[in-house]
PDB file of C-alpha atoms in Angstrom:
ATOM      1  CA  MET A   1       4.476 -14.987  17.648  1.00 93.00           C
ATOM      2  CA  PRO A   2       4.659 -15.843  13.037  1.00 96.00           C
ATOM      3  CA  GLN A   3       8.282 -16.866  11.268  1.00 96.00           C
ATOM      4  CA  LEU A   4       9.263 -18.136   8.472  1.00 96.00           C
ATOM      5  CA  HIS A   5      11.698 -20.799   7.368  1.00 96.00           C
ATOM      6  CA  ASN A   6      11.447 -21.029   3.296  1.00 95.00           C
ATOM      7  CA  LEU A   7      10.003 -20.182   0.193  1.00 92.00           C
ATOM      8  CA  ASN A   8       9.363 -20.982  -3.603  1.00 90.00           C
ATOM      9  CA  ILE A   9       9.421 -19.233  -5.424  1.00 83.00           C
ATOM     10  CA  SER A  10       7.426 -19.403  -9.031  1.00 77.00           C
ATOM     11  CA  SER A  11       9.553 -18.971 -12.309  1.00 64.00           C
ATOM     12  CA  LEU A  12       9.682 -15.463 -13.419  1.00 61.00           C
ATOM     13  CA  ASN A  13       7.510 -14.065 -16.601  1.00 62.00           C
ATOM     14  CA  THR A  14       8.155 -11.189 -18.670  1.00 63.00           C
ATOM     15  CA  GLU A  15       6.139  -9.812 -21.261  1.00 56.00           C
ATOM     16  CA  THR A  16       7.433  -7.105 -24.945  1.00 54.00           C
ATOM     17  CA  ASN A  17       4.747  -4.846 -26.175  1.00 49.00           C
ATOM     18  CA  ASN A  18       6.125  -2.844 -28.942  1.00 50.00           C
ATOM     19  CA  GLY A  19      10.028  -3.724 -28.418  1.00 53.00           C
ATOM     20  CA  ILE A  20       9.325  -3.303 -24.333  1.00 50.00           C
ATOM     21  CA  LYS A  21      10.296  -5.319 -22.087  1.00 56.00           C
ATOM     22  CA  SER A  22       8.186  -4.973 -18.401  1.00 54.00           C
ATOM     23  CA  GLU A  23       7.826  -8.035 -15.481  1.00 57.00           C
ATOM     24  CA  ILE A  24       4.467 -10.518 -14.835  1.00 57.00           C
ATOM     25  CA  PRO A  25       4.339 -10.735 -11.295  1.00 58.00           C
ATOM     26  CA  THR A  26       4.479 -14.294  -9.777  1.00 82.00           C
ATOM     27  CA  ASN A  27       3.979 -15.474  -6.626  1.00 89.00           C
ATOM     28  CA  ILE A  28       5.505 -17.426  -3.695  1.00 92.00           C
ATOM     29  CA  GLU A  29       5.079 -19.903  -1.326  1.00 95.00           C
ATOM     30  CA  LEU A  30       6.144 -18.775   2.004  1.00 97.00           C
ATOM     31  CA  ASN A  31       6.666 -22.013   4.444  1.00 98.00           C
ATOM     32  CA  GLY A  32       7.119 -21.160   8.276  1.00 98.00           C
ATOM     33  CA  SER A  33       5.486 -21.206  11.379  1.00 98.00           C
ATOM     34  CA  ASN A  34       2.471 -20.198  13.487  1.00 98.00           C
ATOM     35  CA  PHE A  35       1.115 -17.785  10.715  1.00 98.00           C
ATOM     36  CA  SER A  36      -2.831 -16.672  10.767  1.00 98.00           C
ATOM     37  CA  PRO A  37      -4.864 -15.024   8.669  1.00 98.00           C
ATOM     38  CA  SER A  38      -4.207 -11.775   9.793  1.00 98.00           C
ATOM     39  CA  ILE A  39      -0.954 -11.686   8.429  1.00 98.00           C
ATOM     40  CA  ARG A  40       0.126  -9.934   5.404  1.00 98.00           C
ATOM     41  CA  VAL A  41       3.633 -10.150   3.554  1.00 98.00           C
ATOM     42  CA  TRP A  42       5.113  -7.207   2.292  1.00 97.00           C
ATOM     43  CA  ILE A  43       8.265  -6.595  -0.075  1.00 95.00           C
ATOM     44  CA  GLY A  44      10.116  -3.834   0.657  1.00 93.00           C
ATOM     45  CA  ALA A  45       7.170  -1.229   2.130  1.00 94.00           C
ATOM     46  CA  THR A  46       5.423  -2.636  -0.309  1.00 95.00           C
ATOM     47  CA  PRO A  47       2.437  -4.734   1.186  1.00 97.00           C
ATOM     48  CA  THR A  48       1.047  -7.775  -1.259  1.00 95.00           C
ATOM     49  CA  GLU A  49      -1.897  -8.924  -2.367  1.00 94.00           C
ATOM     50  CA  THR A  50      -1.111 -12.178   0.531  1.00 97.00           C
ATOM     51  CA  ILE A  51      -3.392 -15.690   0.758  1.00 96.00           C
ATOM     52  CA  PHE A  52      -3.221 -17.130   4.161  1.00 98.00           C
ATOM     53  CA  CYS A  53      -3.359 -21.072   3.982  1.00 97.00           C
ATOM     54  CA  SER A  54      -2.337 -23.032   6.694  1.00 98.00           C
ATOM     55  CA  SER A  55      -0.493 -21.823   9.703  1.00 98.00           C
ATOM     56  CA  GLU A  56       2.366 -23.079   8.082  1.00 98.00           C
ATOM     57  CA  ARG A  57       1.972 -21.587   4.192  1.00 98.00           C
ATOM     58  CA  LEU A  58       0.865 -18.268   2.628  1.00 98.00           C
ATOM     59  CA  ASN A  59       0.668 -17.456  -1.237  1.00 96.00           C
ATOM     60  CA  CYS A  60       1.440 -13.879  -1.961  1.00 95.00           C
ATOM     61  CA  SER A  61       2.053 -11.978  -5.262  1.00 90.00           C
ATOM     62  CA  ILE A  62       5.384  -9.765  -5.993  1.00 89.00           C
ATOM     63  CA  PRO A  63       4.875  -6.131  -7.173  1.00 88.00           C
ATOM     64  CA  PHE A  64       6.481  -4.436 -10.078  1.00 83.00           C
ATOM     65  CA  LEU A  65       9.341  -3.653  -9.849  1.00 83.00           C
ATOM     66  CA  ASN A  66       8.484   0.124 -10.752  1.00 84.00           C
ATOM     67  CA  LEU A  67       5.718  -0.225  -7.639  1.00 88.00           C
ATOM     68  CA  ILE A  68       9.086  -1.809  -5.196  1.00 87.00           C
ATOM     69  CA  CYS A  69      10.764   1.596  -6.026  1.00 85.00           C
ATOM     70  CA  SER A  70       8.655   3.895  -5.853  1.00 88.00           C
ATOM     71  CA  ASP A  71       7.763   2.795  -1.964  1.00 89.00           C
ATOM     72  CA  LEU A  72      10.935   2.829  -1.260  1.00 84.00           C
ATOM     73  CA  GLY A  73      11.082   6.123  -2.630  1.00 86.00           C
ATOM     74  CA  PHE A  74      13.058   6.594  -5.797  1.00 83.00           C
ATOM     75  CA  ASN A  75      11.799   4.552  -9.519  1.00 76.00           C
ATOM     76  CA  THR A  76      13.268   2.047 -11.651  1.00 75.00           C
ATOM     77  CA  GLU A  77      15.861   4.140 -14.093  1.00 76.00           C
ATOM     78  CA  THR A  78      17.780   4.722 -10.345  1.00 76.00           C
ATOM     79  CA  ALA A  79      17.611   1.877  -8.792  1.00 73.00           C
ATOM     80  CA  ILE A  80      19.369   0.483 -12.234  1.00 71.00           C
ATOM     81  CA  LEU A  81      21.699   3.240 -12.875  1.00 70.00           C
ATOM     82  CA  ALA A  82      22.782   2.710  -8.623  1.00 69.00           C
ATOM     83  CA  ASN A  83      23.981  -0.596  -8.980  1.00 65.00           C
ATOM     84  CA  SER A  84      24.978  -1.143 -11.845  1.00 66.00           C
ATOM     85  CA  ASN A  85      27.649   1.999 -10.756  1.00 64.00           C
ATOM     86  CA  ASN A  86      28.262  -0.750  -8.527  1.00 65.00           C
ATOM     87  CA  GLY A  87      28.610  -3.554 -10.518  1.00 67.00           C
ATOM     88  CA  ASN A  88      25.397  -5.665  -9.099  1.00 70.00           C
ATOM     89  CA  GLU A  89      22.497  -5.917 -11.509  1.00 75.00           C
ATOM     90  CA  LYS A  90      19.950  -7.240  -8.987  1.00 79.00           C
ATOM     91  CA  LEU A  91      18.810  -5.374  -6.348  1.00 82.00           C
ATOM     92  CA  ASP A  92      17.405  -7.171  -2.676  1.00 87.00           C
ATOM     93  CA  VAL A  93      14.641  -6.559  -1.117  1.00 91.00           C
ATOM     94  CA  PRO A  94      13.255  -7.978   2.295  1.00 94.00           C
ATOM     95  CA  ILE A  95      10.082 -10.300   2.870  1.00 96.00           C
ATOM     96  CA  LEU A  96       8.518  -8.872   6.537  1.00 97.00           C
ATOM     97  CA  LEU A  97       5.513 -10.498   7.929  1.00 98.00           C
ATOM     98  CA  VAL A  98       3.575  -7.327   9.583  1.00 98.00           C
ATOM     99  CA  ARG A  99       0.371  -8.674  11.468  1.00 98.00           C
ATOM    100  CA  GLU A 100      -2.897  -6.001  10.755  1.00 96.00           C
ATOM    101  CA  GLU A 101      -4.582  -5.586  13.470  1.00 95.00           C
ATOM    102  CA  ASP A 102      -1.910  -4.067  15.160  1.00 97.00           C
ATOM    103  CA  SER A 103       1.251  -3.629  12.166  1.00 96.00           C
ATOM    104  CA  VAL A 104       3.880  -4.818  14.855  1.00 97.00           C
ATOM    105  CA  VAL A 105       6.677  -5.885  11.599  1.00 98.00           C
ATOM    106  CA  PHE A 106       8.056  -9.359  11.900  1.00 98.00           C
ATOM    107  CA  PRO A 107      11.545  -9.550  10.105  1.00 96.00           C
ATOM    108  CA  THR A 108      12.512 -12.275   8.373  1.00 97.00           C
ATOM    109  CA  SER A 109      15.917 -13.359   7.499  1.00 95.00           C
ATOM    110  CA  LEU A 110      14.374 -13.476   3.730  1.00 96.00           C
ATOM    111  CA  SER A 111      14.796 -11.356   0.024  1.00 93.00           C
ATOM    112  CA  PHE A 112      13.318 -11.175  -2.922  1.00 90.00           C
ATOM    113  CA  THR A 113      15.529  -9.986  -5.884  1.00 86.00           C
ATOM    114  CA  TYR A 114      15.280  -7.934  -8.292  1.00 82.00           C
ATOM    115  CA  SER A 115      16.741  -8.416 -11.448  1.00 77.00           C
ATOM    116  CA  LEU A 116      17.586  -4.989 -12.941  1.00 75.00           C
ATOM    117  CA  THR A 117      18.608  -6.207 -16.688  1.00 67.00           C
ATOM    118  CA  GLY A 118      16.656  -5.073 -19.504  1.00 55.00           C
TER     119      GLY A 118
END
């Protein structure tokens, strides 16, 4: 059974185009055990581009916030409004490991946090 022990997140980059700030996906290095080439990393309900490095390391790209929200059934503006009403400017999304050949989901105790401030 694959297990995720920790992760290293490269810095989140932002891009401003015509006054509109947008996120540029960055990468996560995931360290654990029992990884295989058939394991894919999901951020919430969104599959990521996953690269198998070894039985102890995976790399994946972080999806844009609007895709995460869409896959969870709401839009970015709704997420910002709901969280700002609670005094929270962040959205924590669980990191899951999924074995592709049989779609078995292996939950982890780790999450990725999106900033909802503009």
